[in-house]
XYZ file of C-alpha atoms in Angstrom:
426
model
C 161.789 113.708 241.930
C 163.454 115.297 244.621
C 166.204 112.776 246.388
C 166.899 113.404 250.251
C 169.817 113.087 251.409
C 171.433 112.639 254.310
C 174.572 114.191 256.236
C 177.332 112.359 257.021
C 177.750 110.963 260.448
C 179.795 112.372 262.915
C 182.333 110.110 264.320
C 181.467 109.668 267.915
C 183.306 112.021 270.324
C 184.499 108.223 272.660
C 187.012 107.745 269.411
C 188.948 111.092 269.880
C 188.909 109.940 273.854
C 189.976 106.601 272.531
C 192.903 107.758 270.320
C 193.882 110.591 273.167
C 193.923 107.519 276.141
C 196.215 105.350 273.290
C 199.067 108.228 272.731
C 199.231 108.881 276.676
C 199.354 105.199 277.628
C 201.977 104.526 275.222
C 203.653 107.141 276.674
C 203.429 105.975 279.593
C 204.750 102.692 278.895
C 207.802 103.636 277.239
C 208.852 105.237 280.097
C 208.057 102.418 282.375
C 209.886 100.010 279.710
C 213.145 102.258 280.496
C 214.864 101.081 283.174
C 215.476 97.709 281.760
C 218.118 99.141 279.096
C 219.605 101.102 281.702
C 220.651 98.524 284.073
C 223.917 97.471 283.297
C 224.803 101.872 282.339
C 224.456 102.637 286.235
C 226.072 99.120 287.324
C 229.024 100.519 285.263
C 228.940 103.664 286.264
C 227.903 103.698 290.185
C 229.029 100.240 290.530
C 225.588 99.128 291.947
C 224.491 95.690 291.895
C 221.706 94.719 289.594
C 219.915 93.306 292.682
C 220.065 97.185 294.057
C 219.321 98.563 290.933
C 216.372 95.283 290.673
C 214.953 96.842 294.212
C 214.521 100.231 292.315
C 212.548 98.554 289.486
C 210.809 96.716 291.847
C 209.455 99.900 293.400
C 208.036 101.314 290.366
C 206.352 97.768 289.704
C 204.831 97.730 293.029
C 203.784 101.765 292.815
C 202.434 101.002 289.230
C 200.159 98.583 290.607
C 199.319 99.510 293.878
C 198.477 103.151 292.965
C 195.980 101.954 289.910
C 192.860 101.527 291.659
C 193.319 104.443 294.038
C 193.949 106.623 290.395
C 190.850 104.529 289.393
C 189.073 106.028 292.055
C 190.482 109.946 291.888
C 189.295 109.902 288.620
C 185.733 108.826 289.718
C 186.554 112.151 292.469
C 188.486 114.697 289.804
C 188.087 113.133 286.332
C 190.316 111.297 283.895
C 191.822 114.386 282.115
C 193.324 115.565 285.482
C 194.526 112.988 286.975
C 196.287 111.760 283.917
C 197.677 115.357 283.042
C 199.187 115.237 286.648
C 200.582 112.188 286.365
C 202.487 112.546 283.391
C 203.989 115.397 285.026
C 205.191 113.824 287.860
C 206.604 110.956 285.415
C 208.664 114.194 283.689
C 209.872 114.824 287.305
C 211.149 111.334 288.089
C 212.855 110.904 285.447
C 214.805 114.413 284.233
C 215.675 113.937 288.110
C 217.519 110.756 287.746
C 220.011 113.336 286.138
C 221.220 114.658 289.401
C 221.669 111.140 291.238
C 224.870 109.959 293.113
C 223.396 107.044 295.210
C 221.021 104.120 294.867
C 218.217 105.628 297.050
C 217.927 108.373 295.048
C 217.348 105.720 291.935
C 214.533 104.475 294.376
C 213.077 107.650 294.672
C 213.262 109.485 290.943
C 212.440 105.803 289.009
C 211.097 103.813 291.616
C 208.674 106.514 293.280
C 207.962 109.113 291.376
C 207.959 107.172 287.932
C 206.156 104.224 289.590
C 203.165 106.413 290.730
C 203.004 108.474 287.853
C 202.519 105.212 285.358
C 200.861 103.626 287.890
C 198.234 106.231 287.210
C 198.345 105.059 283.546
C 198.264 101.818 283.789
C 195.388 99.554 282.808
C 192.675 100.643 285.356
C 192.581 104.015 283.168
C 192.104 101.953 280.226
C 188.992 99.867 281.633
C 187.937 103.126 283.181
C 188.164 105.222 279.613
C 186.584 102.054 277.690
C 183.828 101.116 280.926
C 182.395 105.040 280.503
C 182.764 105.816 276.399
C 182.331 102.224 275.018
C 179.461 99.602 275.373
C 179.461 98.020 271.384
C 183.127 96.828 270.869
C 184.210 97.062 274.205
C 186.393 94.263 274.207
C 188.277 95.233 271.075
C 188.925 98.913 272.514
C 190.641 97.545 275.714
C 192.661 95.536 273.064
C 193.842 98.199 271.327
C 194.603 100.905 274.561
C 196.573 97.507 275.751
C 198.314 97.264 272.960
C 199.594 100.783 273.649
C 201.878 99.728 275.720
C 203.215 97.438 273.415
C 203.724 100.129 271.449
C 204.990 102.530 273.621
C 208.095 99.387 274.191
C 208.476 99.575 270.490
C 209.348 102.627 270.007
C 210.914 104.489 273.202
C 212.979 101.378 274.131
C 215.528 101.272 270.860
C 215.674 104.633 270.904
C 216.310 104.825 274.665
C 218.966 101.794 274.162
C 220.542 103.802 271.579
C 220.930 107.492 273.324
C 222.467 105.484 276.660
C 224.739 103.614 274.661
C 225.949 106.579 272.337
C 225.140 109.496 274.435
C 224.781 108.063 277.782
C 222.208 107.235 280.026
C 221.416 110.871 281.337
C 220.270 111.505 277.998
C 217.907 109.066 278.187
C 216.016 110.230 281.167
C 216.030 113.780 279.879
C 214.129 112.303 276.705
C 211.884 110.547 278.413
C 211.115 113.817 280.988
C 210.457 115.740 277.708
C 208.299 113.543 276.311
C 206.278 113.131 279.436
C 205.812 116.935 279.160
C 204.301 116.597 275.073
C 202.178 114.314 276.108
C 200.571 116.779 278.050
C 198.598 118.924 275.736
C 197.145 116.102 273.977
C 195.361 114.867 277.040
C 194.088 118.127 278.337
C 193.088 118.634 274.802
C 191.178 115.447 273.592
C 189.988 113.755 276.911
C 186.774 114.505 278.449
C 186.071 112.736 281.703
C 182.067 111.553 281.016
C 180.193 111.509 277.483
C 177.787 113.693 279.261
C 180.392 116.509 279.401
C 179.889 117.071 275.536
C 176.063 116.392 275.801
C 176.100 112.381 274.340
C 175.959 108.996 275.474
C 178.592 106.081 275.446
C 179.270 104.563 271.899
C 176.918 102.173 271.512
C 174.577 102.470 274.176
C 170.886 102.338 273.599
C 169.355 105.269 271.792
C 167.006 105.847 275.167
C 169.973 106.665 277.194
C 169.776 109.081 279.714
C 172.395 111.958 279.146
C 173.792 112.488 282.400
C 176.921 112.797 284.435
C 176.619 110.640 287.668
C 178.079 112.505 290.881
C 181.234 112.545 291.713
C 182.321 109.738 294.354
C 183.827 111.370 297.288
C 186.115 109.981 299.479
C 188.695 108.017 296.716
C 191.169 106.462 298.921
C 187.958 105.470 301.121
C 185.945 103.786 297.676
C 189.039 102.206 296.963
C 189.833 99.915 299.726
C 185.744 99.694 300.262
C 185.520 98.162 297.076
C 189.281 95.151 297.655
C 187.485 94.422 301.218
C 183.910 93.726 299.302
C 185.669 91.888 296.267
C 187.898 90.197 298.234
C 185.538 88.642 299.990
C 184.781 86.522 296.396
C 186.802 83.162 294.833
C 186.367 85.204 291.509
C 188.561 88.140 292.848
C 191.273 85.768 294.218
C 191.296 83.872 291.491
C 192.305 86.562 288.688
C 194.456 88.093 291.395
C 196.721 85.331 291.754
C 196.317 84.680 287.839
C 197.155 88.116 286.927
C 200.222 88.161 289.584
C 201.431 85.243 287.654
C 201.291 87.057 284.488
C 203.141 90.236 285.789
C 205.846 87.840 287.451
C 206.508 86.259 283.708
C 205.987 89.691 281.974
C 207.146 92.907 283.525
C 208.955 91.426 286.063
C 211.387 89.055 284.502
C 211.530 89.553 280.606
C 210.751 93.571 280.268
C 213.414 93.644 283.027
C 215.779 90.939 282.541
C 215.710 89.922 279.179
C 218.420 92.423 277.830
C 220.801 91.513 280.701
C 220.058 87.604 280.026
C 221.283 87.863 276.302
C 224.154 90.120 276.943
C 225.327 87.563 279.260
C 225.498 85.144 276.132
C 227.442 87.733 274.075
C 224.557 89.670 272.241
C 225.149 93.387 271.815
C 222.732 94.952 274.074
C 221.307 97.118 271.593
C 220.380 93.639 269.169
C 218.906 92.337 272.781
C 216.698 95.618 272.996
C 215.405 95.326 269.606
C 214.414 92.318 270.270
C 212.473 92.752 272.891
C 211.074 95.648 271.135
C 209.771 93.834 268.574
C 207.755 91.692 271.214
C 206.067 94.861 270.838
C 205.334 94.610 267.279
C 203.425 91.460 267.789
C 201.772 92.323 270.507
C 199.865 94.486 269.200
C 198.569 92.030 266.918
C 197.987 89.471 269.852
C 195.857 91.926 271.952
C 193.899 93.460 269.623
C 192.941 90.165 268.488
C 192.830 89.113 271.945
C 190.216 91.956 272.521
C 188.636 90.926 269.270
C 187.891 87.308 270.651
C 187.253 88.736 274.030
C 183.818 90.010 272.974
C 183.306 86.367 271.598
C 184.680 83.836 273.247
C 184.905 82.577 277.166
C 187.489 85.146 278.576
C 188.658 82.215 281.239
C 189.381 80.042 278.271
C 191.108 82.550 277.088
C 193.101 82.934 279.591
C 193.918 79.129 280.362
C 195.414 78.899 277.036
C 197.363 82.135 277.066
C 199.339 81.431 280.368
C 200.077 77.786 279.305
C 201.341 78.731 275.974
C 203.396 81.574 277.678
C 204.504 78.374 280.284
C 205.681 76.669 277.334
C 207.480 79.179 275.808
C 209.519 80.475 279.361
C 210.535 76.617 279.600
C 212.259 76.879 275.818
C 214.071 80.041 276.276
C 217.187 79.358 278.474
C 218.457 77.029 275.323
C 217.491 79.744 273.039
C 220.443 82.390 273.906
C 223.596 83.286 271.722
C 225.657 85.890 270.885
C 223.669 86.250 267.581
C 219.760 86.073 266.867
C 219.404 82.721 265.587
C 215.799 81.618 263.974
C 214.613 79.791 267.167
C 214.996 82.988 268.733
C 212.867 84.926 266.245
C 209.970 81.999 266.865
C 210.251 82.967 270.363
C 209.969 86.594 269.735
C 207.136 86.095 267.339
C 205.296 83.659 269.963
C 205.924 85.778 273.410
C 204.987 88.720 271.301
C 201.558 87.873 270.982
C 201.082 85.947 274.396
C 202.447 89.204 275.786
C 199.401 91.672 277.698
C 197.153 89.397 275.294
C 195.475 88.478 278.392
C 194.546 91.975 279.829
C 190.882 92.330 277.442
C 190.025 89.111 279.264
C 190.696 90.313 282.547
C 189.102 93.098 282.018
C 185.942 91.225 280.907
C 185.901 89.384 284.024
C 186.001 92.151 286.378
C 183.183 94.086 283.913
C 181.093 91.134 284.273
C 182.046 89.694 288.007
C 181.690 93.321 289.746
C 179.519 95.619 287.209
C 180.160 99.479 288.122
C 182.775 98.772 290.141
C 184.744 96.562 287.627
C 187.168 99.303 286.636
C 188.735 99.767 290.363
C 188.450 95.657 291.085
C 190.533 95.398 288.229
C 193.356 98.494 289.558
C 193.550 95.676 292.774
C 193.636 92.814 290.305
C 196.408 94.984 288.217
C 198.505 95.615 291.724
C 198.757 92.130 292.124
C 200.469 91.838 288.859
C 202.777 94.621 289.493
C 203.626 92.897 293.045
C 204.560 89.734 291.252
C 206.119 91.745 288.759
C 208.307 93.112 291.127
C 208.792 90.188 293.088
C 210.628 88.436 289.797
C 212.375 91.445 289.465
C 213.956 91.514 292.383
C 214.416 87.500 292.600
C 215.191 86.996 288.923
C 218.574 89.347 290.124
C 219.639 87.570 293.217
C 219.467 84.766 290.902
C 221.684 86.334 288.098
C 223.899 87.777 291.030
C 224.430 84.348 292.428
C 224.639 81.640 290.075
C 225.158 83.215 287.595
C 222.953 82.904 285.009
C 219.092 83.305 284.669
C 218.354 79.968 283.841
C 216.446 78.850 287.086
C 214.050 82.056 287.228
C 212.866 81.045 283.165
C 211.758 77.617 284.756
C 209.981 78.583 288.058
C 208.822 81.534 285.720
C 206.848 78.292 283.652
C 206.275 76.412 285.730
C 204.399 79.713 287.512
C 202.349 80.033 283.864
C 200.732 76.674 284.113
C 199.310 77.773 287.343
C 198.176 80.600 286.361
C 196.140 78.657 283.362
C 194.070 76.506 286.194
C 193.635 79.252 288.219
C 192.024 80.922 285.204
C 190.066 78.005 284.020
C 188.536 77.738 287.323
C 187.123 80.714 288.158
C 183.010 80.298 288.231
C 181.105 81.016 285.320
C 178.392 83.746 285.771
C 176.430 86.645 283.495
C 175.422 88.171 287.092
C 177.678 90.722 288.557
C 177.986 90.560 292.299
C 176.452 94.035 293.862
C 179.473 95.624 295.824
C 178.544 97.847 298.737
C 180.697 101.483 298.573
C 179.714 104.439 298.955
């Protein structure tokens, strides 16, 4: 008797797409992680206040966010692999020119322009937009694990950036983080293709009757952009994750990537201990978004959400008493329990634009994404006219939770629906 036998399955081309997107957006986030080691370097050495150098970081927040959906959209026009080849590029650019800076609006332009656009070109809308075209069985967990990418990206670029600016200085640093830009390269020109169609398949997952075909390119990107915020904004759903998701980049990005090294220095912690720390916020990140992906495909994404930003509420309200000028256990508690509150609620997001806008989900949620890099930078910015005078940070932790717990009944009550609403662009 003759047995038949079968050949092995090839793994699906959207995993090599998958694993390309994760290396570049943990790129990507190292870089953006940066600046926050770096702050008290230039105050020492330029003698610029860390409200000035705050404004800088505030620009890349804002340029992060604000350029996502319009990158969203030029990859709709010129495809994923080129826009996010270009953009690391001009990420080496900004940063190996922070080299040659003698003033503050140079800082602005090399980290807060360039750097801001080219992450912000990287940031999550590339994600939902890698995940919305290669992915329709485990969708959820996907965006969990490209998330956690930039978790991961913190972990390991932000010691090693602490340690070359303390040891070797903070030029050093930037010229690292230009030359890693520039590795990064090759992998994405390599492994990404822009449509499943491009390689003749379908989307992981889809049904086995799927038609194999590229759609047309959208013209007109900056135009299908703001075509798409003007038709979504005219929706409670869209307002509600915006102000939601600004929340979350106020209490993320904005005030603990950014101010949490500067905050335990002030209580005598060596700022390389401080930067470890909030590298391993990192480490459990990872755990808390994939999971958070994991549960996204399963559970209520606005639940979800509710209970991520209150928990993250609670936490913010703890941490002023937590500081010393050693890690003490109540600090490693907080570590472990930020660490997986941390971009736990991006899947969920994610799923809400997916399911509120359809198609068009991907660029909603670049908008949704700017408006958590503009409250990002807003708390950046605030968080050091605090510092610079009282004092301390102690009053931008509380507003920070008392921020969260809005952010949870914001989430909570935006409507329930399996319909997504038809958007009108072109």
């Amino acid at each position: 008797m003759t047995i038949e036998t079968r050949p092995a399955p090839r793994i699906h081309r959207a995993w090599f797409v998958a694993a390309a997107a994760f290396v570049a957006l943990l790129a990507a986030a190292g870089f953006r992680a940066a600046p926050s080691v770096l702050i008290d370097p230039l105050h020492e050495e330029f003698g610029w206040s860390r409200a000035t150098i705050g404004a800088a970081v505030s620009v890349n927040l804002v340029l992060y966010g604000v350029f996502a959906p319009f990158a969203a959209a030029l990859m709709e026009r010129f495809g994923i692999r080129r826009v996010s080849a270009t953009a690391l590029f001009v990420v080496a650019l900004g940063a190996g020119g922070t080299v040659f800076m003698s003033t503050s609006w140079q800082l602005i332009l090399c980290w807060g322009v360039l750097v801001g656009v080219g992450t912000g070109s990287m940031a999550m809308s590339f994600a939902a937009t890698v995940t919305t075209r290669w992915f329709v069985r485990h969708r959820g967990a996907v965006t969990g694990v490209l998330t956690a990418a930039g978790s991961t990206g913190q972990l390991i670029f932000l010691p090693a950036v602490a340690a070359l600016s303390v040891h070797d200085g903070w030029r050093t640093a930037s010229l690292v983080i230009a030359i890693a830009a520039l590795a990064v390269v090759p992998v994405v020109l390599l492994a990404v293709r822009d449509h499943p169609a491009d390689v003749g398949t379908v989307a992981y997952g889809a049904p086995e009757d799927t038609e194999v075909a590229r759609p047309a390119p959208k013209v007109g990107s900056a135009r299908r952009a703001l075509t798409v915020l003007f038709e979504a904004a005219r929706t409670r759903s869209f307002w509600l994750l915006a102000v939601g998701f600004a929340i979350c980049g106020a209490t993320t990005n904005g005030l603990v990537s950014t101010h949490f090294v500067p905050a335990a220095h002030d209580h005598g912690m060596p700022q390389t201990t401080a930067a470890n720390l909030l590298a391993l916020v990192g480490i459990f990140d990872v755990v808390g978004t994939v999971a958070s992906g994991w549960l996204t495909d399963r559970v209520d994404p606005r639940v979800l959400l509710g209970v991520y930003y209150a928990l993250r509420g609670l936490s913010l309200a703890l941490l002023p008493q937590l500081f010393t000028n050693s890690v003490q256990p109540s600090m490693w508690a907080f570590i472990l329990f930020y660490g997986l509150d941390w971009v736990a609620t991006v899947p969920p997001t994610v799923a809400l634009c997916i399911r509120s806008f359809g198609e068009a989900g991907p660029i909603v949620f670049g908008w949704v994404f700017a408006c958590h890099q503009v409250g990002a930078a807003f708390a950046a910015s605030a968080a050091g006219v605090v510092r610079d005078q009282l004092g301390d940070y102690s009053l931008a932790w509380y507003v920070a939770a008392g921020l969260a717990v809005v952010a949870a009944i914001a989430s909570i009550s935006i409507t329930r629906s399996g319909k997504s609403v038809s958007l009108a662009v072109p």
